PDB file of C-alpha atoms in Angstrom:
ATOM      1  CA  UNK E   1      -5.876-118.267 -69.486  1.00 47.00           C
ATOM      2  CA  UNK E   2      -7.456-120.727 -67.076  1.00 59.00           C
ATOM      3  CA  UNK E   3      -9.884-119.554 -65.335  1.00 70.00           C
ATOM      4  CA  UNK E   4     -10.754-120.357 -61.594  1.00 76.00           C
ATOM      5  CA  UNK E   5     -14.389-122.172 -60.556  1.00 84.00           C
ATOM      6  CA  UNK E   6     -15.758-118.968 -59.310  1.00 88.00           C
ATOM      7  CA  UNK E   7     -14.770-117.353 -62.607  1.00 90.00           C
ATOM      8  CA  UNK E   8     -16.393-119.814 -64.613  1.00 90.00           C
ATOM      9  CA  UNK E   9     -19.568-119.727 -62.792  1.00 92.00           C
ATOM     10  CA  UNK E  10     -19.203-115.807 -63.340  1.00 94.00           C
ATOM     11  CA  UNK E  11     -18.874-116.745 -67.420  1.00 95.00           C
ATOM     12  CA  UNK E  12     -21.810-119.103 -67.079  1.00 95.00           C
ATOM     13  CA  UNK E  13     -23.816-115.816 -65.598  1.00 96.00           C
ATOM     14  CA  UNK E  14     -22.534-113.833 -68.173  1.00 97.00           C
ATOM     15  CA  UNK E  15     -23.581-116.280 -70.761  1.00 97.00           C
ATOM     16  CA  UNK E  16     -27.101-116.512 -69.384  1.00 97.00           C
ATOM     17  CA  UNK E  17     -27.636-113.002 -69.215  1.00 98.00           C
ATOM     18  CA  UNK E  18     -26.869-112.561 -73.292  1.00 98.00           C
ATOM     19  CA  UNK E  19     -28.814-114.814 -74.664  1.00 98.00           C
ATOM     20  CA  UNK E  20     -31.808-113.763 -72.669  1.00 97.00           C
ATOM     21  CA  UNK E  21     -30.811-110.741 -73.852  1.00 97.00           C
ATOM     22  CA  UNK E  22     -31.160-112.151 -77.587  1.00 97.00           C
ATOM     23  CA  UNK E  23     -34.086-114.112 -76.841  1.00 97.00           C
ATOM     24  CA  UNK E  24     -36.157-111.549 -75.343  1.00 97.00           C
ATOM     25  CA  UNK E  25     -36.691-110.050 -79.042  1.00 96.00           C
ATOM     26  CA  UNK E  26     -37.374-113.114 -80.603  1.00 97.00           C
ATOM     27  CA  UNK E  27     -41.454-114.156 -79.680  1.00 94.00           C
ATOM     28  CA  UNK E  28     -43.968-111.887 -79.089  1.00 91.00           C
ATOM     29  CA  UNK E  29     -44.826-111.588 -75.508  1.00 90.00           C
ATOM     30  CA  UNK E  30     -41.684-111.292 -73.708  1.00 92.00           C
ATOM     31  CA  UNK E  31     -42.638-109.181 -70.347  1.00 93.00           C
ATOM     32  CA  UNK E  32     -40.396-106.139 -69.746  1.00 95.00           C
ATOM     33  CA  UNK E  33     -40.338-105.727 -66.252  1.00 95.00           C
ATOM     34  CA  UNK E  34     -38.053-108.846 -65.295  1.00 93.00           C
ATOM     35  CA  UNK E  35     -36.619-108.185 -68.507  1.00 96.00           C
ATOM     36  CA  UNK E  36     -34.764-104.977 -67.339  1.00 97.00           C
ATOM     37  CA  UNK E  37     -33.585-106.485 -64.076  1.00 96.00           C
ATOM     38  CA  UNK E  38     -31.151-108.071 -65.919  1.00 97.00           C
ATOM     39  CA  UNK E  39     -29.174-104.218 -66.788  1.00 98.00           C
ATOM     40  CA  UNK E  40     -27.924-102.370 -63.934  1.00 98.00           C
ATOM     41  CA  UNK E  41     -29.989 -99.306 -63.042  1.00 97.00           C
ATOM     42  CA  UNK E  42     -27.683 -96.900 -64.868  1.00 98.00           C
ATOM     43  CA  UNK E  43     -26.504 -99.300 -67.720  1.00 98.00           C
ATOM     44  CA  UNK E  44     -25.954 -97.510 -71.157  1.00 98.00           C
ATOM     45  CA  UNK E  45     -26.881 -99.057 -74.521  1.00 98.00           C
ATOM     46  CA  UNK E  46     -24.658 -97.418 -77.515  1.00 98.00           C
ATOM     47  CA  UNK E  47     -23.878 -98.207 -80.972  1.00 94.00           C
ATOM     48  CA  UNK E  48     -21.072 -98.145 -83.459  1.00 89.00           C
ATOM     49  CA  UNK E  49     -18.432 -98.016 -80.885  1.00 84.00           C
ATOM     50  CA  UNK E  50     -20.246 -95.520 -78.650  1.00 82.00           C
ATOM     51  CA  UNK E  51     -20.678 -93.266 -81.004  1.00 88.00           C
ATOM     52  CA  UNK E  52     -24.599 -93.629 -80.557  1.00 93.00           C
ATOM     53  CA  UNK E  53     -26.054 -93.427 -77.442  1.00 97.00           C
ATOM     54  CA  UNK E  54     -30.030 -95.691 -77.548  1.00 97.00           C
ATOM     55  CA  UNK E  55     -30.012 -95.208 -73.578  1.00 98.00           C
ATOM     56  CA  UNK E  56     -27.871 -94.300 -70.531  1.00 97.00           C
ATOM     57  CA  UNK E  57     -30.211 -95.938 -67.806  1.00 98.00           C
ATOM     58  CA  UNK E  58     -33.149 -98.336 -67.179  1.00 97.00           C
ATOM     59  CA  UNK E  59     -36.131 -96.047 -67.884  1.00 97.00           C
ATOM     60  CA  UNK E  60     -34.378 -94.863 -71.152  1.00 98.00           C
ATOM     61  CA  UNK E  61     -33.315 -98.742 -72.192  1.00 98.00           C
ATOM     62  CA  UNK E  62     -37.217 -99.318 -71.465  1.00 97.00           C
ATOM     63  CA  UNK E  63     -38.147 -96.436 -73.975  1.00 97.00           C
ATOM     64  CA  UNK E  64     -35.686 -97.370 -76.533  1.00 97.00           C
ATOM     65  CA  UNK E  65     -37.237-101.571 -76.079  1.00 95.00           C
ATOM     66  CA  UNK E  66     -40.649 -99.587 -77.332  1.00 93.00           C
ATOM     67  CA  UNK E  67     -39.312 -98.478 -80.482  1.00 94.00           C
ATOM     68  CA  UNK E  68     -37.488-101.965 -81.607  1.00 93.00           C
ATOM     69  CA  UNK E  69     -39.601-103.046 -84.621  1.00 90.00           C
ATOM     70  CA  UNK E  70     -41.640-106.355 -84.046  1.00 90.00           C
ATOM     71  CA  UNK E  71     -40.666-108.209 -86.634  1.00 94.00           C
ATOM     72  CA  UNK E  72     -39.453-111.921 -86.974  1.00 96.00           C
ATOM     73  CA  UNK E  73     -35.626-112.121 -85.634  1.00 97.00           C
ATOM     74  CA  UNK E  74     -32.920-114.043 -84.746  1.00 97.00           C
ATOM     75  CA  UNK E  75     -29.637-113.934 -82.922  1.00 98.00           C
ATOM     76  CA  UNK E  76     -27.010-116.773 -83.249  1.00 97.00           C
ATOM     77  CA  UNK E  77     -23.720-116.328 -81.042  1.00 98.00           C
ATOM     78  CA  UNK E  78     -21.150-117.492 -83.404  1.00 97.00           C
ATOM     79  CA  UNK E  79     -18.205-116.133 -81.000  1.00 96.00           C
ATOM     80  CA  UNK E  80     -17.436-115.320 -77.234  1.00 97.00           C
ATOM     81  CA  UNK E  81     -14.715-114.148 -75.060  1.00 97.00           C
ATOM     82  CA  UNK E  82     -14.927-113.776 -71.254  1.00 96.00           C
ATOM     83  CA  UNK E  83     -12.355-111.303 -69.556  1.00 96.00           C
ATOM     84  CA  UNK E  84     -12.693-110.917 -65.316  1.00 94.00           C
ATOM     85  CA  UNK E  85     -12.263-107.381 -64.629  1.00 91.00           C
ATOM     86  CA  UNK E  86     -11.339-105.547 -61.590  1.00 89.00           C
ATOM     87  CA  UNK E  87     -13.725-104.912 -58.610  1.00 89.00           C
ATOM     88  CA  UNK E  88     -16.163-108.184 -59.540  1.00 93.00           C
ATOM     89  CA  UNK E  89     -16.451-106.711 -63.179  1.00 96.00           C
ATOM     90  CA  UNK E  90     -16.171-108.348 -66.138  1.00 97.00           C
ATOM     91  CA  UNK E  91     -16.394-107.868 -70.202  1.00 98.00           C
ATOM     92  CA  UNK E  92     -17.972-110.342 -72.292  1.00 98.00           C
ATOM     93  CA  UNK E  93     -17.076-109.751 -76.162  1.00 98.00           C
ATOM     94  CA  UNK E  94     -19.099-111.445 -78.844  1.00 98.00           C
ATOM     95  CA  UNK E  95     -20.044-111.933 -82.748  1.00 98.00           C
ATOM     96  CA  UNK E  96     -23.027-112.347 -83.352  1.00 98.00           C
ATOM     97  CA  UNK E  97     -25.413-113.480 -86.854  1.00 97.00           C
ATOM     98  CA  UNK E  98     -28.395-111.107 -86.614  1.00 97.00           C
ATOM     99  CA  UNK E  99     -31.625-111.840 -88.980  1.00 97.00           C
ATOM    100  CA  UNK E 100     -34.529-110.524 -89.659  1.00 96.00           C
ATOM    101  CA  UNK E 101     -37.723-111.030 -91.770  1.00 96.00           C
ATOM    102  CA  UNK E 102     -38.832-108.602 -93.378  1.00 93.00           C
ATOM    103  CA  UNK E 103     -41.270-107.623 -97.091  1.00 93.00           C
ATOM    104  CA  UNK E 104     -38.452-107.623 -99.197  1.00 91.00           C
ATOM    105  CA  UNK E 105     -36.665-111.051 -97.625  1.00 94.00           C
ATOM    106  CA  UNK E 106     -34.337-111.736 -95.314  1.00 96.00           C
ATOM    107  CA  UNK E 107     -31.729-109.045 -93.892  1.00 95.00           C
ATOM    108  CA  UNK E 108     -29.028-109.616 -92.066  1.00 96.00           C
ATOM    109  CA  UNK E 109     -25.833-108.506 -90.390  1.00 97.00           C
ATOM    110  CA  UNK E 110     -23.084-109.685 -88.586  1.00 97.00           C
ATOM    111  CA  UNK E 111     -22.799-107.637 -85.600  1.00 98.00           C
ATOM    112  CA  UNK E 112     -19.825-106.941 -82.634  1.00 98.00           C
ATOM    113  CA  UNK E 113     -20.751-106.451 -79.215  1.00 98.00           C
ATOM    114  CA  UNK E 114     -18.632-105.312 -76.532  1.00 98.00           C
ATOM    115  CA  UNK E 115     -19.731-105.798 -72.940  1.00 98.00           C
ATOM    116  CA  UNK E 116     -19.324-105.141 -69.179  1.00 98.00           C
ATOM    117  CA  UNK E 117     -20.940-106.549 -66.284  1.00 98.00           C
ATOM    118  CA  UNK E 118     -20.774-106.769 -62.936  1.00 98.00           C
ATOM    119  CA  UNK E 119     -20.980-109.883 -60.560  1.00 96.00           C
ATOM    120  CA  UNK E 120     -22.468-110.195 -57.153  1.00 91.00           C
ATOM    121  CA  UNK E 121     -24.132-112.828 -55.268  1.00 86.00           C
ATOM    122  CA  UNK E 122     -27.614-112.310 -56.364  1.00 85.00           C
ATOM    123  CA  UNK E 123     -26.164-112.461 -59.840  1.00 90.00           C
ATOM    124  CA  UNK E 124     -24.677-110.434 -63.108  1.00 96.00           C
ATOM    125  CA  UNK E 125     -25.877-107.317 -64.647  1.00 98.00           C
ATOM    126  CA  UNK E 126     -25.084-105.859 -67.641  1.00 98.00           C
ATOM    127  CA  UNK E 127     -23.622-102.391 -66.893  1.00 98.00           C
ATOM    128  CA  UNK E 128     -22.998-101.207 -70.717  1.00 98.00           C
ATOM    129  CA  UNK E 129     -23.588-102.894 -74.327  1.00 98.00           C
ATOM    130  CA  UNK E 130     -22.261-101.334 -77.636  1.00 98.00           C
ATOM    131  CA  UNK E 131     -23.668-103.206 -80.802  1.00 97.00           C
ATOM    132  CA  UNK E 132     -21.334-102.449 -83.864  1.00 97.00           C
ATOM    133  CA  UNK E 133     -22.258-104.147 -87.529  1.00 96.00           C
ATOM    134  CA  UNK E 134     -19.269-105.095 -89.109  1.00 96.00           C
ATOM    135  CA  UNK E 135     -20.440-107.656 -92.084  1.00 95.00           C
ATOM    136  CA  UNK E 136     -23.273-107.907 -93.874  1.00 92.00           C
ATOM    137  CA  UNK E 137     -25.338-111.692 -93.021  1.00 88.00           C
ATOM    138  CA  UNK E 138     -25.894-112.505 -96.857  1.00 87.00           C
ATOM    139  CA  UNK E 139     -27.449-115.649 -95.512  1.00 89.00           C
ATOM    140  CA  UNK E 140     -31.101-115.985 -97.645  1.00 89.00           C
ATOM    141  CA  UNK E 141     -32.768-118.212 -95.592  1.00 95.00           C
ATOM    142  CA  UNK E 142     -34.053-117.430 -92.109  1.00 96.00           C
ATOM    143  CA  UNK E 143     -32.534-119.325 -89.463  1.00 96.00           C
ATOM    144  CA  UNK E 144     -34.646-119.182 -85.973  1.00 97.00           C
ATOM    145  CA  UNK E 145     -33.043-119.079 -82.801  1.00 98.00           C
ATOM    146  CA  UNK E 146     -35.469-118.554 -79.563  1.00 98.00           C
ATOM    147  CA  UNK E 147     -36.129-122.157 -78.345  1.00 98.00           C
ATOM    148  CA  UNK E 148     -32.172-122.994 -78.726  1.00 98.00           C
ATOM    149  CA  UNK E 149     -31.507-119.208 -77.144  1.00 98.00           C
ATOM    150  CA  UNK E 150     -34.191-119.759 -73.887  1.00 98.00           C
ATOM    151  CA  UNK E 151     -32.801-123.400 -73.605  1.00 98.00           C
ATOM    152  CA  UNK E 152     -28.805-122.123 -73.547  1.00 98.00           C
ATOM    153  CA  UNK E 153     -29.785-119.272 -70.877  1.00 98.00           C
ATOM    154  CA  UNK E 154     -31.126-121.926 -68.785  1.00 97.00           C
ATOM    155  CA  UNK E 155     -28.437-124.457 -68.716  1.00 96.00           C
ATOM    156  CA  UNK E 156     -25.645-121.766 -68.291  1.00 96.00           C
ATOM    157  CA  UNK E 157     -27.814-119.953 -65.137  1.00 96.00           C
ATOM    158  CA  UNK E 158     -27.707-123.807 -63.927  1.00 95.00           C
ATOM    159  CA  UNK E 159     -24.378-124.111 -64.517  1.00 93.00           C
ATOM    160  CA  UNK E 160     -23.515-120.479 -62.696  1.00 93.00           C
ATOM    161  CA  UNK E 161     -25.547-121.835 -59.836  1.00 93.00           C
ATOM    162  CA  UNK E 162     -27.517-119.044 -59.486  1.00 94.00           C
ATOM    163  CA  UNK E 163     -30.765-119.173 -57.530  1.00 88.00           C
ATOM    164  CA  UNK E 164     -33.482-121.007 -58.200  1.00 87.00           C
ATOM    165  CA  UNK E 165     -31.561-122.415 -61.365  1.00 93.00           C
ATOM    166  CA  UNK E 166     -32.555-126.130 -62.144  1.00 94.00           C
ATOM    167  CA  UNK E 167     -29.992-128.081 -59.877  1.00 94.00           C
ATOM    168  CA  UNK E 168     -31.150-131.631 -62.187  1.00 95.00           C
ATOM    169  CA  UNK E 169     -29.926-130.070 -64.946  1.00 95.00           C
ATOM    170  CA  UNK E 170     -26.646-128.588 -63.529  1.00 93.00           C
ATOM    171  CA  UNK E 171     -25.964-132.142 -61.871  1.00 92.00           C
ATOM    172  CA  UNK E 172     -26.833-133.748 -65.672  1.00 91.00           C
ATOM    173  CA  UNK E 173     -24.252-131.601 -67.194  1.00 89.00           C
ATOM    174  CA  UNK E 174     -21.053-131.434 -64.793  1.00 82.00           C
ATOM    175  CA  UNK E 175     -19.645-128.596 -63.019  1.00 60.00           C
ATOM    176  CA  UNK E 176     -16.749-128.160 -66.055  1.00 56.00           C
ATOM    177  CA  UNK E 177     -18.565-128.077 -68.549  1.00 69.00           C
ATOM    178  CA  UNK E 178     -17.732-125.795 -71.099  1.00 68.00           C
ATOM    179  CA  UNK E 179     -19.629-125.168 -74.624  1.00 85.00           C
ATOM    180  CA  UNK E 180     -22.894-126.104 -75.348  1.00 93.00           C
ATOM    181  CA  UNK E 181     -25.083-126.274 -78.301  1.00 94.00           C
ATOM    182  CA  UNK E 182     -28.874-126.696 -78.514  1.00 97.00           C
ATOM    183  CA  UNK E 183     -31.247-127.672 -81.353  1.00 96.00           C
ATOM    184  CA  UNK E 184     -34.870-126.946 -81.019  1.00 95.00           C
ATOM    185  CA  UNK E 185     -36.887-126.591 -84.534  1.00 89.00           C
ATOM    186  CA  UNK E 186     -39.880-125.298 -82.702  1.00 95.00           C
ATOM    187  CA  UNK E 187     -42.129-121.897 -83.621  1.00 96.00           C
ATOM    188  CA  UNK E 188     -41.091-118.992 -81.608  1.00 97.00           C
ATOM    189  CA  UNK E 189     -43.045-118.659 -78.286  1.00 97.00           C
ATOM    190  CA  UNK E 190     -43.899-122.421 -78.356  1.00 97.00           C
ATOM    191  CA  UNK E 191     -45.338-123.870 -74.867  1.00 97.00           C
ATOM    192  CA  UNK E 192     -43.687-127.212 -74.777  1.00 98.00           C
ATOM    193  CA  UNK E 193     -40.775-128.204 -76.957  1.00 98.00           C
ATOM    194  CA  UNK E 194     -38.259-130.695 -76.525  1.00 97.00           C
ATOM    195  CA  UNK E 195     -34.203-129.513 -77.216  1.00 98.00           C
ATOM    196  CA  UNK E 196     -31.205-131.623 -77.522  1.00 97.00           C
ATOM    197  CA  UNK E 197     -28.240-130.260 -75.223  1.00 96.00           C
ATOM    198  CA  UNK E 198     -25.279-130.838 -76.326  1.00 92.00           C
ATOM    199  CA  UNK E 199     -22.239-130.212 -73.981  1.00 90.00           C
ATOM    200  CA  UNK E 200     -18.060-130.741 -73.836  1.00 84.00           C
ATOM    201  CA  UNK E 201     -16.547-130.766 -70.790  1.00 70.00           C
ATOM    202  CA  UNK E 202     -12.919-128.737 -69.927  1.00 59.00           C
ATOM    203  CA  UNK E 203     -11.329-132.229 -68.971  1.00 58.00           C
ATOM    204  CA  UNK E 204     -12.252-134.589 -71.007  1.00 52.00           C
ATOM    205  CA  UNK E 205     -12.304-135.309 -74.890  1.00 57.00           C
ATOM    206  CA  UNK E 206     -15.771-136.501 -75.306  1.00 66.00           C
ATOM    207  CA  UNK E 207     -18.887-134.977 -74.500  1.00 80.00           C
ATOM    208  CA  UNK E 208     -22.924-134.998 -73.649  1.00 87.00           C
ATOM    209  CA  UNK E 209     -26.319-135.103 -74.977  1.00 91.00           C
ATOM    210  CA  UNK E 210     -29.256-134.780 -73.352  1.00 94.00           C
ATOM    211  CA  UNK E 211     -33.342-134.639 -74.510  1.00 96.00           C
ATOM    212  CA  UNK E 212     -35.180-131.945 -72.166  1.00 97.00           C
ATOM    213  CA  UNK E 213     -38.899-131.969 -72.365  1.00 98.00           C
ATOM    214  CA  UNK E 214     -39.614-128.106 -71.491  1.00 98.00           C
ATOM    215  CA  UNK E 215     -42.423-125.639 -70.611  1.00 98.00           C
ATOM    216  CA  UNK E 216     -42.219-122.201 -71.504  1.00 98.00           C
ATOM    217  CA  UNK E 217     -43.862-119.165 -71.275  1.00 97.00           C
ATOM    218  CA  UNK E 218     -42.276-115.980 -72.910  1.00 96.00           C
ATOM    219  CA  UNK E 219     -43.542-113.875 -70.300  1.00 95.00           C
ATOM    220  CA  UNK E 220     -41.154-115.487 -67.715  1.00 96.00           C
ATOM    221  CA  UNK E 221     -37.294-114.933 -67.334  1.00 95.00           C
ATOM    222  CA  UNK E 222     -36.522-119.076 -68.258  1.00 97.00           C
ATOM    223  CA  UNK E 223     -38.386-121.987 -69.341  1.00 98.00           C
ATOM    224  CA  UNK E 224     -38.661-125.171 -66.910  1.00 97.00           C
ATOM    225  CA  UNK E 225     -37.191-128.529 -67.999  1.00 98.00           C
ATOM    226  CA  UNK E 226     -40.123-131.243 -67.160  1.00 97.00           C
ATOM    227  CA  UNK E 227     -37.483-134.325 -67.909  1.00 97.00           C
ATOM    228  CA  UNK E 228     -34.334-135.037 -68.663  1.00 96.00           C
ATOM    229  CA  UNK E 229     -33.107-137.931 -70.700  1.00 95.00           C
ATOM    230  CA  UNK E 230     -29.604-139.099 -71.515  1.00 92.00           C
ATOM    231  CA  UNK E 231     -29.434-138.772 -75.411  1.00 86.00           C
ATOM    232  CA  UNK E 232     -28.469-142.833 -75.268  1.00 71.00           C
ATOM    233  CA  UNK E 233     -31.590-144.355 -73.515  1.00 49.00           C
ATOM    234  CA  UNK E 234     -34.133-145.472 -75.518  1.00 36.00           C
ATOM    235  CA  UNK E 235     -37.456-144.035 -75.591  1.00 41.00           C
ATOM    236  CA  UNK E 236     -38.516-146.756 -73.037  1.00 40.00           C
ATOM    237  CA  UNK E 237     -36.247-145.704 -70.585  1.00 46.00           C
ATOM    238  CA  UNK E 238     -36.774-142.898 -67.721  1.00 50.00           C
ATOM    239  CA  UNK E 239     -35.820-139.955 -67.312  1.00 55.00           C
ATOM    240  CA  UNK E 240     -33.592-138.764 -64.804  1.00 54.00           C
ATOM    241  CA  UNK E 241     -34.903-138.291 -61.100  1.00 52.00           C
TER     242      UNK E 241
END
């Protein structure tokens, strides 16, 4: 299925909401308060196909936030599917490689989630998430995944044109474009970092690169790109206006 501009923008959204979702766990002093604007007020968190309820609004998703252990994760989306629903709904399906460091090594699980959302013009918000582990992640060596999660939420919020998203980087990347891939070896929580963005575009065969220079601060919903520069120019060259 093709999907129509305003769709993709809504997939973009949808995109941006999940891996701040994921990336919110991943340095210590992620703020809570913006945090939850991103889940409708009566959103419900469940497990194992619903079988498990963690929360069935805001103030209980807050609780269950307070008893998620602190320890050194990661969250790599190896798979997602985007399905408009009814009513400016829609469900957003993924698989996801979940790590996490602990005394005796390295755990890890693949995990299912299965979501729904709804879309207006101030933006998406999750209305329910159900996390299922279906794999083991034998995987012994920790992978990390904030900068490249932070740096993914902000391109596709750019490229869902939401408010106050970075218009630079929306105009760097193209309207179509349609996966992207970041890497960013940095330490969780890092200030400044530079990524490489990666993108392919729906209509044509090649692709994109592109060095951002960012600022960051966990407590804030997205980082802020400082430059951007065309993965071909030389170090001498500057970035774009």
């Amino acid at each position: 299925m093709t999907l129509s501009s305003d769709q993709l923008r809504s997939q973009h959204d949808a995109l941006h909401l999940a891996y701040r979702w994921f990336a919110f766990f991943e340095a210590p002093g992620s703020a809570l308060a913006p945090h939850l604007e991103i889940f409708d007020p009566q959103v419900s968190l469940s497990g194992h196909q619903g079988r498990h309820l963690f929360a069935d609004d805001r103030d209980s998703l807050a609780t269950w936030f307070a008893t998620v252990p602190g320890e050194r994760s990661a969250h790599h989306i190896l798979h997602a599917t985007f399905e408009p629903a009814p009513r400016g709904q829609s469900r957003l399906n993924m698989l996801v490689a979940y790590q996490a460091v602990r005394p005796t090594g390295v755990q890890g699980a693949i995990i299912r989630y299965e979501t729904e959302l709804s879309h207006r013009p101030e933006g998406a918000r999750f209305l329910s998430l159900d996390k299922t582990p279906i794999l083991p992640d034998t995987q012994a060596i920790f992978a990390p995944s904030w900068a490249a999660n932070r740096v993914l939420a902000l391109a596709h919020a750019a490229l869902a044109e939401l408010l106050e998203s970075d218009a630079r980087l929306r105009e760097a990347l193209g309207a179509a474009t349609s996966q992207l891939q970041v890497q960013a070896n940095v330490p969780e929580g890092s200030p400044k970092y530079r990524a490489l963005l990666s993108a392919t575009d729906t209509s044509a065969a090649g692709g994109l690169s592109l060095f951002l220079d960012l600022e960051d601060d966990v407590s804030q919903p997205l980082p802020a790109v400082s430059s951007i520069i065309p993965a071909e120019r030389t170090a001498q060259q500057k970035p774009l206006p």
